[in-house]
PDB file of C-alpha atoms in Angstrom:
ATOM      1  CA  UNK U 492      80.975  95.593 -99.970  1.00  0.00           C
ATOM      2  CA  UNK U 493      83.174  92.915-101.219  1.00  0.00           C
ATOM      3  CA  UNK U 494      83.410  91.089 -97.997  1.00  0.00           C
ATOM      4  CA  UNK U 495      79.498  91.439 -97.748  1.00  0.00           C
ATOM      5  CA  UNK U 496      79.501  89.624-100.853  1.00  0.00           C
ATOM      6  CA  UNK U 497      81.687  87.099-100.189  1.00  0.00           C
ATOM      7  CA  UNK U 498      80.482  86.049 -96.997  1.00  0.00           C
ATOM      8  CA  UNK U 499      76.924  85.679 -98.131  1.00  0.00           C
ATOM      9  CA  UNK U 500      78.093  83.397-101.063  1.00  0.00           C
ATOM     10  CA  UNK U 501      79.676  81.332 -98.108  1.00  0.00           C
ATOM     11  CA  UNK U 502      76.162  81.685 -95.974  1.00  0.00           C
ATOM     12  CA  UNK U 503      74.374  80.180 -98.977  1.00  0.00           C
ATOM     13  CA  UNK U 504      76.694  76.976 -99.073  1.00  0.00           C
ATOM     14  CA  UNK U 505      76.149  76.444 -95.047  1.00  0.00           C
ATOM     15  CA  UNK U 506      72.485  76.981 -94.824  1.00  0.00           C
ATOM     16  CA  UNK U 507      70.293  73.604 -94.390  1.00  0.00           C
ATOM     17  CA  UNK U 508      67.274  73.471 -97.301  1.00  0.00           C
ATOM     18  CA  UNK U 509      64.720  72.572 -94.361  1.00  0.00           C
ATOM     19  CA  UNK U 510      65.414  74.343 -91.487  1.00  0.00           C
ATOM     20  CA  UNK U 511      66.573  77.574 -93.813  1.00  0.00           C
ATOM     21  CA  UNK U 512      69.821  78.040 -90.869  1.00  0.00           C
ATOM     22  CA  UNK U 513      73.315  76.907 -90.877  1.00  0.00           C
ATOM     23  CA  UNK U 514      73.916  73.622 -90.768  1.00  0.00           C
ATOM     24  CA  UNK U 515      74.152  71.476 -86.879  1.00  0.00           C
ATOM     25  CA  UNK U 516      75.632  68.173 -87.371  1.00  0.00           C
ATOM     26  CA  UNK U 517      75.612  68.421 -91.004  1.00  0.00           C
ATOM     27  CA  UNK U 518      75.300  64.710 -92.766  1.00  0.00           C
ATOM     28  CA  UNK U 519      75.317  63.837 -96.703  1.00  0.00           C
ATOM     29  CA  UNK U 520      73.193  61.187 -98.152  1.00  0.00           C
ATOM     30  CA  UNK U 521      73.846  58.625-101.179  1.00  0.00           C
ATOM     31  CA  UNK U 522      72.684  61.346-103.935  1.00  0.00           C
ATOM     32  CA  UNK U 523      75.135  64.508-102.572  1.00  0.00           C
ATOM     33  CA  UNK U 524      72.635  66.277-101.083  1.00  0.00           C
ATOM     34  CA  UNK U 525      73.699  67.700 -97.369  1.00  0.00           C
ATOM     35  CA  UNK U 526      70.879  68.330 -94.646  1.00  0.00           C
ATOM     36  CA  UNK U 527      71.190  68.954 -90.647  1.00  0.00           C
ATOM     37  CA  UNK U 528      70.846  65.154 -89.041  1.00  0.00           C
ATOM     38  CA  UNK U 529      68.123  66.277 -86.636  1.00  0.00           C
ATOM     39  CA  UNK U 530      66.232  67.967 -90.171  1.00  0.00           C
ATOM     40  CA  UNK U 531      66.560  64.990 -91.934  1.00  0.00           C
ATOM     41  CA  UNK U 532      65.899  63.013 -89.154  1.00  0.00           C
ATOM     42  CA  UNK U 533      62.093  64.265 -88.215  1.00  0.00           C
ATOM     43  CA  UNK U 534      61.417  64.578 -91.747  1.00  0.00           C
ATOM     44  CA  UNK U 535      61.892  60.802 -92.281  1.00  0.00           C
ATOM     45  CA  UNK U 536      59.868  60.213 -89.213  1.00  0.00           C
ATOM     46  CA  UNK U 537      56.621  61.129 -91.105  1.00  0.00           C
ATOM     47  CA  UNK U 538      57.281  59.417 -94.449  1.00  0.00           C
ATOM     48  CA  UNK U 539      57.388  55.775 -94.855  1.00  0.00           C
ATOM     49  CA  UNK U 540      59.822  55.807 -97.720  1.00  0.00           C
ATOM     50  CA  UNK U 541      63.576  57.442 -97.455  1.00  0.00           C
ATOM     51  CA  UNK U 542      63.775  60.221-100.350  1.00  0.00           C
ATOM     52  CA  UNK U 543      65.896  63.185-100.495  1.00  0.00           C
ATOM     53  CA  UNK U 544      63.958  66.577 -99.805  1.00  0.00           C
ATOM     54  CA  UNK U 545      66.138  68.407-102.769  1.00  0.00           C
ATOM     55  CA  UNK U 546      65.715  65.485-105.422  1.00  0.00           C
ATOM     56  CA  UNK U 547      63.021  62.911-104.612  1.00  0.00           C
ATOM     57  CA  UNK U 548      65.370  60.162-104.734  1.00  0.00           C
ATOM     58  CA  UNK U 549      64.791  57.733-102.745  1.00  0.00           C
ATOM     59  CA  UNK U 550      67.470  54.994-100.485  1.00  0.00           C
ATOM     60  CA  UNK U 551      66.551  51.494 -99.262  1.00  0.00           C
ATOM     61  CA  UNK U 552      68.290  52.489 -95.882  1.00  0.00           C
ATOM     62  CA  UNK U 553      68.679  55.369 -93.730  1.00  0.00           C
ATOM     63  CA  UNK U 554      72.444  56.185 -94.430  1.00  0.00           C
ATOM     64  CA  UNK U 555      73.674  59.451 -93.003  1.00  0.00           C
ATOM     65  CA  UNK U 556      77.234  60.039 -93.281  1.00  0.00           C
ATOM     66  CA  UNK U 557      78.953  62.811 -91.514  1.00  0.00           C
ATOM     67  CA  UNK U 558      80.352  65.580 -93.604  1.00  0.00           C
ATOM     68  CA  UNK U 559      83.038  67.268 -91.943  1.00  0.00           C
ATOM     69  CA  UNK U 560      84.398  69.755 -94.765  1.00  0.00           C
ATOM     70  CA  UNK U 561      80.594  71.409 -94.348  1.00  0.00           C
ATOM     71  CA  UNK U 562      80.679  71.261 -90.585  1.00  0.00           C
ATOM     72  CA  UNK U 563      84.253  73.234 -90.818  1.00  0.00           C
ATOM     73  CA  UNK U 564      82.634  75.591 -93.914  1.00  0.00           C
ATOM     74  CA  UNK U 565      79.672  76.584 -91.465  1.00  0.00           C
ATOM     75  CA  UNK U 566      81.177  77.427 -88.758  1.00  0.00           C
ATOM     76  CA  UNK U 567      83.812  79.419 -90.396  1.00  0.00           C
ATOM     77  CA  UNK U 568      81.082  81.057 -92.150  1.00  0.00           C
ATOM     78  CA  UNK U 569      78.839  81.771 -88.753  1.00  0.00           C
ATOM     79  CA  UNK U 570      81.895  83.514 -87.557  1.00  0.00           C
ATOM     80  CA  UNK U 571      82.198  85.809 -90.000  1.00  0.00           C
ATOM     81  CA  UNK U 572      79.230  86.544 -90.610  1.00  0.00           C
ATOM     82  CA  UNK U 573      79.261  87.757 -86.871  1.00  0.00           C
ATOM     83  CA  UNK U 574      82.236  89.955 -87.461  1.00  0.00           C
ATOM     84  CA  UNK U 575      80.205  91.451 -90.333  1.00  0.00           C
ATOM     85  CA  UNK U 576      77.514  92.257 -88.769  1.00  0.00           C
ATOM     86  CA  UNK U 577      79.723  93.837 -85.421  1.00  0.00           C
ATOM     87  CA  UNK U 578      81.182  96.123 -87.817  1.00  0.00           C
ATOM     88  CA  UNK U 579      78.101  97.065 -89.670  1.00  0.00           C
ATOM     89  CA  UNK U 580      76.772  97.315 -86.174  1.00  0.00           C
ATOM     90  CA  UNK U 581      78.708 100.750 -86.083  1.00  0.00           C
ATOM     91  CA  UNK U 582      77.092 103.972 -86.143  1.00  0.00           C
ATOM     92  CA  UNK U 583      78.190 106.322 -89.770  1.00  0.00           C
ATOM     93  CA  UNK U 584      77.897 109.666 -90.599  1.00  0.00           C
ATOM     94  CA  UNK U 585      74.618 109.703 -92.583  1.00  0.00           C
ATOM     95  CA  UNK U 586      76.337 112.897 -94.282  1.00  0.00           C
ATOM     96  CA  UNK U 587      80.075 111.687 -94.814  1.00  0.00           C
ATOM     97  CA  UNK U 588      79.832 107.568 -94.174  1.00  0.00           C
ATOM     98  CA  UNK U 589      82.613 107.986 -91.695  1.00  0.00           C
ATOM     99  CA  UNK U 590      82.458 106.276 -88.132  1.00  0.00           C
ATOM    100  CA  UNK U 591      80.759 108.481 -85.343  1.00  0.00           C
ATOM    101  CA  UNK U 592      83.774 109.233 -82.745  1.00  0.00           C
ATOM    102  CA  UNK U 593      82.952 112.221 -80.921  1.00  0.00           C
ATOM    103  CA  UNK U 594      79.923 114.374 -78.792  1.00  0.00           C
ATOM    104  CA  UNK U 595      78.859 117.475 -79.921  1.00  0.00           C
ATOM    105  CA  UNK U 596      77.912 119.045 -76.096  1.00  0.00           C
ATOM    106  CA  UNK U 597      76.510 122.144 -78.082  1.00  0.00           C
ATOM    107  CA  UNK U 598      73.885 120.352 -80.526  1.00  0.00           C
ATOM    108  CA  UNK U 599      73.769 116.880 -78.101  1.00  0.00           C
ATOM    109  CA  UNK U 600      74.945 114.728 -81.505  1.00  0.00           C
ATOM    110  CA  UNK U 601      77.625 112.242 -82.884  1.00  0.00           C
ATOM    111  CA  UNK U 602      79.726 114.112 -85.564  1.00  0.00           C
ATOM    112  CA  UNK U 603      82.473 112.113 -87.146  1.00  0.00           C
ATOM    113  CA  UNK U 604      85.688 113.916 -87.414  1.00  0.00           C
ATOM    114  CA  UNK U 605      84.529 115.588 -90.790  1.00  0.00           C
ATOM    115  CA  UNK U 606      81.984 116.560 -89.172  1.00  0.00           C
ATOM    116  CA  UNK U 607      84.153 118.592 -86.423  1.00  0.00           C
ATOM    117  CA  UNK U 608      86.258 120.494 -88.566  1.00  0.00           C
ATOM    118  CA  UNK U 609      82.932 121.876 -90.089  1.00  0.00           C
ATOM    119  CA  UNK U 610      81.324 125.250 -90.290  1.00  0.00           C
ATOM    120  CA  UNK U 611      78.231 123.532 -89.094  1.00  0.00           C
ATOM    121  CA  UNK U 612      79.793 122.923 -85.810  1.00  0.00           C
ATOM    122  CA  UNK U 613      82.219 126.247 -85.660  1.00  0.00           C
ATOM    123  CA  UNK U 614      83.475 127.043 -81.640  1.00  0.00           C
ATOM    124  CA  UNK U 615      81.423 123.822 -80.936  1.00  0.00           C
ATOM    125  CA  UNK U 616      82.761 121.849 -78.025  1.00  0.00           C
ATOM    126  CA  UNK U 617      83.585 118.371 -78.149  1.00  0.00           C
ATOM    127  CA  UNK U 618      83.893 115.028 -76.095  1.00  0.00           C
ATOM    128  CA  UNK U 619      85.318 111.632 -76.975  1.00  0.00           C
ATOM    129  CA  UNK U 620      82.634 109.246 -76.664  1.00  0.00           C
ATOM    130  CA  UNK U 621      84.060 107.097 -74.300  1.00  0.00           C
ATOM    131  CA  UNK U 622      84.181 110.378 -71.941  1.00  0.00           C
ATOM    132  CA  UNK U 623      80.705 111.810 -72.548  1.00  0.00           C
ATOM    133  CA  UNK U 624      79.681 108.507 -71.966  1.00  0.00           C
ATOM    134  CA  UNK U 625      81.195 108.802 -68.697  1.00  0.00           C
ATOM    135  CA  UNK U 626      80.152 112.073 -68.110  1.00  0.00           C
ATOM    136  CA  UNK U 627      76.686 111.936 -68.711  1.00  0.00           C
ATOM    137  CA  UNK U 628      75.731 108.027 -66.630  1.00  0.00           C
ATOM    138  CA  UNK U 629      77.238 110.026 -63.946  1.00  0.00           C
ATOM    139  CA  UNK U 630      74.481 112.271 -64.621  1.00  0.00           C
ATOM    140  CA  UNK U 631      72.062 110.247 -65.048  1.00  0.00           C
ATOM    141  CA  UNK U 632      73.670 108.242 -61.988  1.00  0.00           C
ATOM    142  CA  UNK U 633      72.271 111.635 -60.015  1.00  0.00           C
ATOM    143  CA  UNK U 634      68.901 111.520 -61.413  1.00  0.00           C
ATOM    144  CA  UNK U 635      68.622 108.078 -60.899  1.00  0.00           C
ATOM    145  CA  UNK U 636      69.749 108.216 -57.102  1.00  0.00           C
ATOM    146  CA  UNK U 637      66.974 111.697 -57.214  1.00  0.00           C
ATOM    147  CA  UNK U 638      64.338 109.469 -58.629  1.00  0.00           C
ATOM    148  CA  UNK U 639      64.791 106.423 -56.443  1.00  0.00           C
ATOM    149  CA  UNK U 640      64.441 108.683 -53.381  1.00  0.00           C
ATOM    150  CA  UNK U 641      61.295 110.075 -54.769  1.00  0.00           C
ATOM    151  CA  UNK U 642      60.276 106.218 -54.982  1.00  0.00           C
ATOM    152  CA  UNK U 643      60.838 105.639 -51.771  1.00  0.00           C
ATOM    153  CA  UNK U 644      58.697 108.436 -50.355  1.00  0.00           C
ATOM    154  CA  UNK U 645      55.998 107.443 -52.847  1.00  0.00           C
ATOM    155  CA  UNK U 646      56.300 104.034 -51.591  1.00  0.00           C
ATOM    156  CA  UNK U 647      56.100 105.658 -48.026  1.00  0.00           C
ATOM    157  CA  UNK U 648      53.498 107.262 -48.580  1.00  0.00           C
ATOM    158  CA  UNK U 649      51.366 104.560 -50.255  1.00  0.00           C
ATOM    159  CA  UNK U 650      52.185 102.009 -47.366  1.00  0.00           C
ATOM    160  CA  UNK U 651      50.689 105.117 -45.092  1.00  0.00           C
ATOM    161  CA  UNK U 652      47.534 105.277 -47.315  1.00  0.00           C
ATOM    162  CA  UNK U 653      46.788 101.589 -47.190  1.00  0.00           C
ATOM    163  CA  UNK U 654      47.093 101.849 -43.726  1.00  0.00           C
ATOM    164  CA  UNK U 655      44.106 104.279 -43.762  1.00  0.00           C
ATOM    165  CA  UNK U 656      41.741 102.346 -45.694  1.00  0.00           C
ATOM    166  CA  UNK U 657      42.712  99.526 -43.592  1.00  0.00           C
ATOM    167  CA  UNK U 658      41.837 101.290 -40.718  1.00  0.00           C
ATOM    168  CA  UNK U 659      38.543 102.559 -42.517  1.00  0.00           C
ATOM    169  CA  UNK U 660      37.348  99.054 -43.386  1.00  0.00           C
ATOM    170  CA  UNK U 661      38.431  97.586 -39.761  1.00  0.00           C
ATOM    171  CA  UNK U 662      36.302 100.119 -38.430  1.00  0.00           C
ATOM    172  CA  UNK U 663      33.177  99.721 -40.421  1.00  0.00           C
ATOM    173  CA  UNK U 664      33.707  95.672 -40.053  1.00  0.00           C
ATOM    174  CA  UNK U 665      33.235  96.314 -36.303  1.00  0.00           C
ATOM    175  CA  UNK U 666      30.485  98.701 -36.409  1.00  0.00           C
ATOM    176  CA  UNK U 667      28.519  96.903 -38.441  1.00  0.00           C
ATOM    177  CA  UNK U 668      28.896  93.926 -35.854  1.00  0.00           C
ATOM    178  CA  UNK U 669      27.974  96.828 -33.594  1.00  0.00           C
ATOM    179  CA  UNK U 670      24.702  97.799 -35.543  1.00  0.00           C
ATOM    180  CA  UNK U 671      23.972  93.701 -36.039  1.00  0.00           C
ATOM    181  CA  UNK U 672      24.034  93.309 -32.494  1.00  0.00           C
ATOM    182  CA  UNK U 673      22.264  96.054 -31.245  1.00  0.00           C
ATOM    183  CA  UNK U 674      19.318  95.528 -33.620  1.00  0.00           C
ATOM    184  CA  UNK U 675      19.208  91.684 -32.643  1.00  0.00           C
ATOM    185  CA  UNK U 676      18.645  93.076 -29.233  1.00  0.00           C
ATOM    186  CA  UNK U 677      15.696  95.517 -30.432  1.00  0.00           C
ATOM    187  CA  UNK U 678      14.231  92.602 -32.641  1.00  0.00           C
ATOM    188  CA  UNK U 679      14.503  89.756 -29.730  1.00  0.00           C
ATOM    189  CA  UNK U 680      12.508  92.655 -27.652  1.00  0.00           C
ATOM    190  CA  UNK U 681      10.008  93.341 -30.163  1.00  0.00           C
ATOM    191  CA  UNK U 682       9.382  89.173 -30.621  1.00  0.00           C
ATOM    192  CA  UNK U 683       8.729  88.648 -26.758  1.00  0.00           C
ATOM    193  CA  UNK U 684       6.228  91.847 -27.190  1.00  0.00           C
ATOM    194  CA  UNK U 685       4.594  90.402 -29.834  1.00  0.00           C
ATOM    195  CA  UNK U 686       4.798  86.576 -28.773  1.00  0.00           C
ATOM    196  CA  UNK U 687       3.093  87.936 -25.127  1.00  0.00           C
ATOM    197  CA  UNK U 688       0.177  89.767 -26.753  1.00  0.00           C
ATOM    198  CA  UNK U 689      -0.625  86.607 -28.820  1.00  0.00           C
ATOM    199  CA  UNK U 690      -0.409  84.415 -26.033  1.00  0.00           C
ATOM    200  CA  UNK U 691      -2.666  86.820 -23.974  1.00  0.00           C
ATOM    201  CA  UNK U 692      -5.002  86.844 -27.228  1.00  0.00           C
ATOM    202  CA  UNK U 693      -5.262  83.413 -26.767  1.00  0.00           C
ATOM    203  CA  UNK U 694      -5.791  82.766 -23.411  1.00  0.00           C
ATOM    204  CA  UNK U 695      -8.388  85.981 -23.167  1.00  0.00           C
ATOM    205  CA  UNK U 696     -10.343  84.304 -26.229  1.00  0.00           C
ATOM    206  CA  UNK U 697     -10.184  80.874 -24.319  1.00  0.00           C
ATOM    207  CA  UNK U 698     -11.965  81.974 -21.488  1.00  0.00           C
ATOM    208  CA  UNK U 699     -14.371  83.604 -23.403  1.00  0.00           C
ATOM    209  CA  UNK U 700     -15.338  81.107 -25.834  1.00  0.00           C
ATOM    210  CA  UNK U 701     -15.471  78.736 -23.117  1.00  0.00           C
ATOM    211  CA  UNK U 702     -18.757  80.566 -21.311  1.00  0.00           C
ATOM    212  CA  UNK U 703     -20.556  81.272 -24.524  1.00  0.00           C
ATOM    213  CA  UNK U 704     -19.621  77.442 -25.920  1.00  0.00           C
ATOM    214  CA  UNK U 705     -21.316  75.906 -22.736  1.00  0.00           C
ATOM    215  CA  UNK U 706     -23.759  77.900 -23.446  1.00  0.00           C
ATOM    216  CA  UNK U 707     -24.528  77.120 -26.612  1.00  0.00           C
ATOM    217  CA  UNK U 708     -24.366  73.722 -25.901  1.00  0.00           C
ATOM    218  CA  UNK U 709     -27.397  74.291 -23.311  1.00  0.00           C
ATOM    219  CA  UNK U 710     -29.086  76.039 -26.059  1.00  0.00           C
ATOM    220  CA  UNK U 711     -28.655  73.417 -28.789  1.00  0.00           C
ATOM    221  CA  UNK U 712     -29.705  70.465 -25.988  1.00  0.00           C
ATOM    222  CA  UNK U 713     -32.613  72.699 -25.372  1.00  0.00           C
ATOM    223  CA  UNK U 714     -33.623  72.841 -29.103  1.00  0.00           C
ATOM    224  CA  UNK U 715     -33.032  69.114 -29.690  1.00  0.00           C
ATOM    225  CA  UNK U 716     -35.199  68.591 -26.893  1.00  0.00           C
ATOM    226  CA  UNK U 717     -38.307  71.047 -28.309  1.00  0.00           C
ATOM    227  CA  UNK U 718     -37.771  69.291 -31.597  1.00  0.00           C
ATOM    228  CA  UNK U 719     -38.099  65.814 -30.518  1.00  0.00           C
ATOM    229  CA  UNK U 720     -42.001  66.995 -28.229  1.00  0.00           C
ATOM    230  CA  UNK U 721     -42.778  68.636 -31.679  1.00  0.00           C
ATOM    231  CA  UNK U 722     -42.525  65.764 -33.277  1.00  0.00           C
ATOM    232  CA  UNK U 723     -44.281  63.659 -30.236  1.00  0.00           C
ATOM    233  CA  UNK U 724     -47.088  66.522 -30.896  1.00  0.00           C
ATOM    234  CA  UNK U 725     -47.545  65.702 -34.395  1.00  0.00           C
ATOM    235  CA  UNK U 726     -47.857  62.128 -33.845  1.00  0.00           C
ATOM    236  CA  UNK U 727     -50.205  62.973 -31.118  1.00  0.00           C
ATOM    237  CA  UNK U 728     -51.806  65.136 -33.314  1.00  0.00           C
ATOM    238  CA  UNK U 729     -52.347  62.519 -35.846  1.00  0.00           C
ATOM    239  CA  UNK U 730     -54.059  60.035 -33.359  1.00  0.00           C
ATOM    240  CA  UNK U 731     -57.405  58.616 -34.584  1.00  0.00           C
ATOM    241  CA  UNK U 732     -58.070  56.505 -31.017  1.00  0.00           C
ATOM    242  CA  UNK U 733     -59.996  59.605 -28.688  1.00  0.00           C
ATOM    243  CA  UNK U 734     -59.325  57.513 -25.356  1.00  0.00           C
ATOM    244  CA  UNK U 735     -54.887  57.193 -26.043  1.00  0.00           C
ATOM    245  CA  UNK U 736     -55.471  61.006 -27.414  1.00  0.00           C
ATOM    246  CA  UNK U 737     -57.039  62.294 -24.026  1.00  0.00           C
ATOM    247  CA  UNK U 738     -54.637  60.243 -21.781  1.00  0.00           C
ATOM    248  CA  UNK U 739     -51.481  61.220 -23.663  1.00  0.00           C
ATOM    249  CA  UNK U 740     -52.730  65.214 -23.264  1.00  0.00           C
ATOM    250  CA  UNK U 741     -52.741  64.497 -20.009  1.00  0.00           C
ATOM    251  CA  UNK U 742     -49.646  63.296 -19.541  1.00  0.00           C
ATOM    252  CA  UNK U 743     -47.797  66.125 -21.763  1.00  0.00           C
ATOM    253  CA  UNK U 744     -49.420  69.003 -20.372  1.00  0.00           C
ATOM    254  CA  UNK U 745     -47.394  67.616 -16.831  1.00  0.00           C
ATOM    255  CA  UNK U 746     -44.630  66.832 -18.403  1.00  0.00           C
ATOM    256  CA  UNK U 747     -44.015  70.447 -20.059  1.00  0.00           C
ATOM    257  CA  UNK U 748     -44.924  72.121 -16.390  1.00  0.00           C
ATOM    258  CA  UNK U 749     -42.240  70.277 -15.175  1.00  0.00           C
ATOM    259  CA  UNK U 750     -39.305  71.248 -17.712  1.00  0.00           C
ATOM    260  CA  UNK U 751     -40.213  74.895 -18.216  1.00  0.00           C
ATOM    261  CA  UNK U 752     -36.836  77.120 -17.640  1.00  0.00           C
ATOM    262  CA  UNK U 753     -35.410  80.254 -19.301  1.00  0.00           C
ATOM    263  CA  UNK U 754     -32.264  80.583 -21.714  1.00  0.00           C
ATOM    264  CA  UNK U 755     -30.399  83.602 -22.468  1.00  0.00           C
ATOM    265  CA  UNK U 756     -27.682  84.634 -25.131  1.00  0.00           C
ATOM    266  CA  UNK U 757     -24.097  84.716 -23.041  1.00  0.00           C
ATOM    267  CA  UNK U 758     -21.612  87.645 -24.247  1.00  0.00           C
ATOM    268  CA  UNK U 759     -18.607  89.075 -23.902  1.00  0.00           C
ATOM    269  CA  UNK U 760     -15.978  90.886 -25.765  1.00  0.00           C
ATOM    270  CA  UNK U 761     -11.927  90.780 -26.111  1.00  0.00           C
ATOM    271  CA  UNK U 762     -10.148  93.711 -24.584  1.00  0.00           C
ATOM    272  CA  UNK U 763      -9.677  96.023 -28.084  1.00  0.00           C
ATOM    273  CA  UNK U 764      -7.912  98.465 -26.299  1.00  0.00           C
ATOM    274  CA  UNK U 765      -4.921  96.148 -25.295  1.00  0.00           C
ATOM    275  CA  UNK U 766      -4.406  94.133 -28.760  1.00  0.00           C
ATOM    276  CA  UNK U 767      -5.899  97.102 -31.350  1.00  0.00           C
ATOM    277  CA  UNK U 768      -4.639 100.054 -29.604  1.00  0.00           C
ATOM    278  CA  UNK U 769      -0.797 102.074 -30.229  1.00  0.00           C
ATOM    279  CA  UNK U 770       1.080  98.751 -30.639  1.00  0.00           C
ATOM    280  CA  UNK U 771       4.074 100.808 -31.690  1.00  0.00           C
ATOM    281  CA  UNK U 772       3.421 103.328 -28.821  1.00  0.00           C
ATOM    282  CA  UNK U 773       3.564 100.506 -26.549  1.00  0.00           C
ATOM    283  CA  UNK U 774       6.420  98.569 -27.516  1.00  0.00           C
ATOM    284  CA  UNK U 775       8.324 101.423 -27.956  1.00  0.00           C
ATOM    285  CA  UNK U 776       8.142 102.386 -24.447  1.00  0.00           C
ATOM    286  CA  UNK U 777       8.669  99.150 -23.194  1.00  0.00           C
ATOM    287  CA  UNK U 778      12.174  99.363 -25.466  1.00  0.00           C
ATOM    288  CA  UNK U 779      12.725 102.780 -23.801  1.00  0.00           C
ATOM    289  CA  UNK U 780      12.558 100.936 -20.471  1.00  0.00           C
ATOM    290  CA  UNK U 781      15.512  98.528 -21.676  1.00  0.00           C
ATOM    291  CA  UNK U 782      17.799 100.178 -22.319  1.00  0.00           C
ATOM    292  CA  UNK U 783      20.388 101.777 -19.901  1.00  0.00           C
ATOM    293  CA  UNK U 784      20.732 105.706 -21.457  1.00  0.00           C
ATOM    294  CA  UNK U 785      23.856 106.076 -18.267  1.00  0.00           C
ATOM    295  CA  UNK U 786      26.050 103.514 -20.212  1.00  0.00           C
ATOM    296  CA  UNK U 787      25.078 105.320 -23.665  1.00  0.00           C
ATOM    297  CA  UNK U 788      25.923 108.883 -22.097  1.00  0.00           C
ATOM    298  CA  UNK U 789      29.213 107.066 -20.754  1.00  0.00           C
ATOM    299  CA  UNK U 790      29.823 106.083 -23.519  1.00  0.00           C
ATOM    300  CA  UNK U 791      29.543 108.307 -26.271  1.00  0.00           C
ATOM    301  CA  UNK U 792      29.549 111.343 -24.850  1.00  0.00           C
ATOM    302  CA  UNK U 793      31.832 111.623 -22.516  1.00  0.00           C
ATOM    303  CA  UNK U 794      34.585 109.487 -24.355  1.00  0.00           C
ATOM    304  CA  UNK U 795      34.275 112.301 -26.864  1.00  0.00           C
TER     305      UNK U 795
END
């Protein structure tokens, strides 16, 4: 307890006021007052005047003169202040404050020696610790050597699973190429289908429109023509001279004989059946046709 004492007075003397640790490079300024040199340093890096940090006095010059006696003082100090806390370190007796020297292999404890000639620990066997130390890593030397087997199956045995799902994934990566590709092919089949029928739309619709157009044309020249003797009628019609009235009748009533000729409505109808009837029916069978069902039996079947 004494020591304890002692050395902390010491600790006191050696610890820097800023950085709260023992003193590094310990320097003294102009009013007594002792500081780390780095400390003091940085702290006079953010002031513009020099003052001490203890007393507020303050120096025209930054001068930091080394103090030896302190830098001896602390490092004595650190030292045994390390040597106190190595022996507090030690492991006591919480029941007779005396250092813990031997095993109990019946309870699995550190007794002191007190502790050992006991009734607590009657016919109890004993080990030094250095030798159930030595006794029981070689134990756990066993288990360890168990356990890192174990790891290595484990491992084993995971590199083996990853190899499965790597497998997996490899295998549904190429079959879904497979399912891409075969459906292109169904799709490019289904586009010439449908681009055919379109074009056969087309062309049927041409040639139909083309015989009722002309027709219509002959129609619409036909009215044009009735429209303009109407009007040639009304003007005629309207005549008041009886002489340019009789001789224009005349001339009409030939004219008419000559023109007379029949018109007719032209029709004709698309083929329903072919571009309104089973599509699906249709282009399914025409799939059915493509495709080659000796290379599927080959191979899927008889791979098996």
């Amino acid at each position: 307890m004494a020591l304890r004492q002692q050395v902390q007075s010491l600790a006191e003397e050696a610890i820097c006021p800023i950085c709260l640790d023992f003193f590094t490079d310990p320097v003294i300024l102009d009013c007594g007052h002792n500081f780390c040199r780095s400390c003091i340093s940085q702290c006079w890096e953010k002031k513009e005047i020099n003052s001490c940090p203890e007393c507020r006095e303050e120096f025209p010059e930054r001068n930091l003169r080394i103090n030896r006696a302190l830098a001896n003082l602390t490092e004595k100090t650190r030292k045994l202040n390390l040597n106190r806390k190595e022996k507090e370190s030690k492991l006591h007796c919480e029941k007779h404050q005396e250092e813990l020297k031997l095993f109990c292999e019946t309870d699995k404890k550190l007794i002191c020696l007190i502790c050992r000639d006991s009734r607590e620990h009657k016919s109890h066997n004993f080990l030094p610790i250095d030798e159930a130390v030595e006794i029981y890593k070689d134990q756990l030397k066993s288990s360890l050597d168990s356990l890192t087997e174990k790891k290595s199956a484990v491992l084993e045995t995971e590199q083996k699973q990853k190899g499965k799902i790597s497998e997996v994934r490899e295998q549904s990566s190429s079959l879904q190429t497979h399912i891409t590709s075969e459906f292109s092919k169904m799709h490019q089949i289904l586009t010439e289908q449908e681009q055919r029928l379109l074009r056969d739309l087309r062309e049927e619709e041409e040639r139909i429109l083309e015989t009722m157009e002309k027709n219509l044309r002959e129609i619409q020249e036909n009215l044009n023509s009735i429209e303009e003797k109407l009007s040639k009628l009304q003007k005629q019609m309207e005549q008041k001279d009886e002489l340019i009235f009789l001789k224009e009748e005349a001339f009409r009533k030939r004219r008419i004989s000559d023109e007379t000729h029949s018109l007719s409505v032209s029709a004709a109808a698309l083929s329903i059946g072919k571009f309104k009837g089973p599509l699906q029916y249709t282009a399914w069978r025409e799939m059915i046709n493509s495709i080659n069902p000796g290379e599927y039996i080959r191979r899927h079947v008889f791979q098996k």
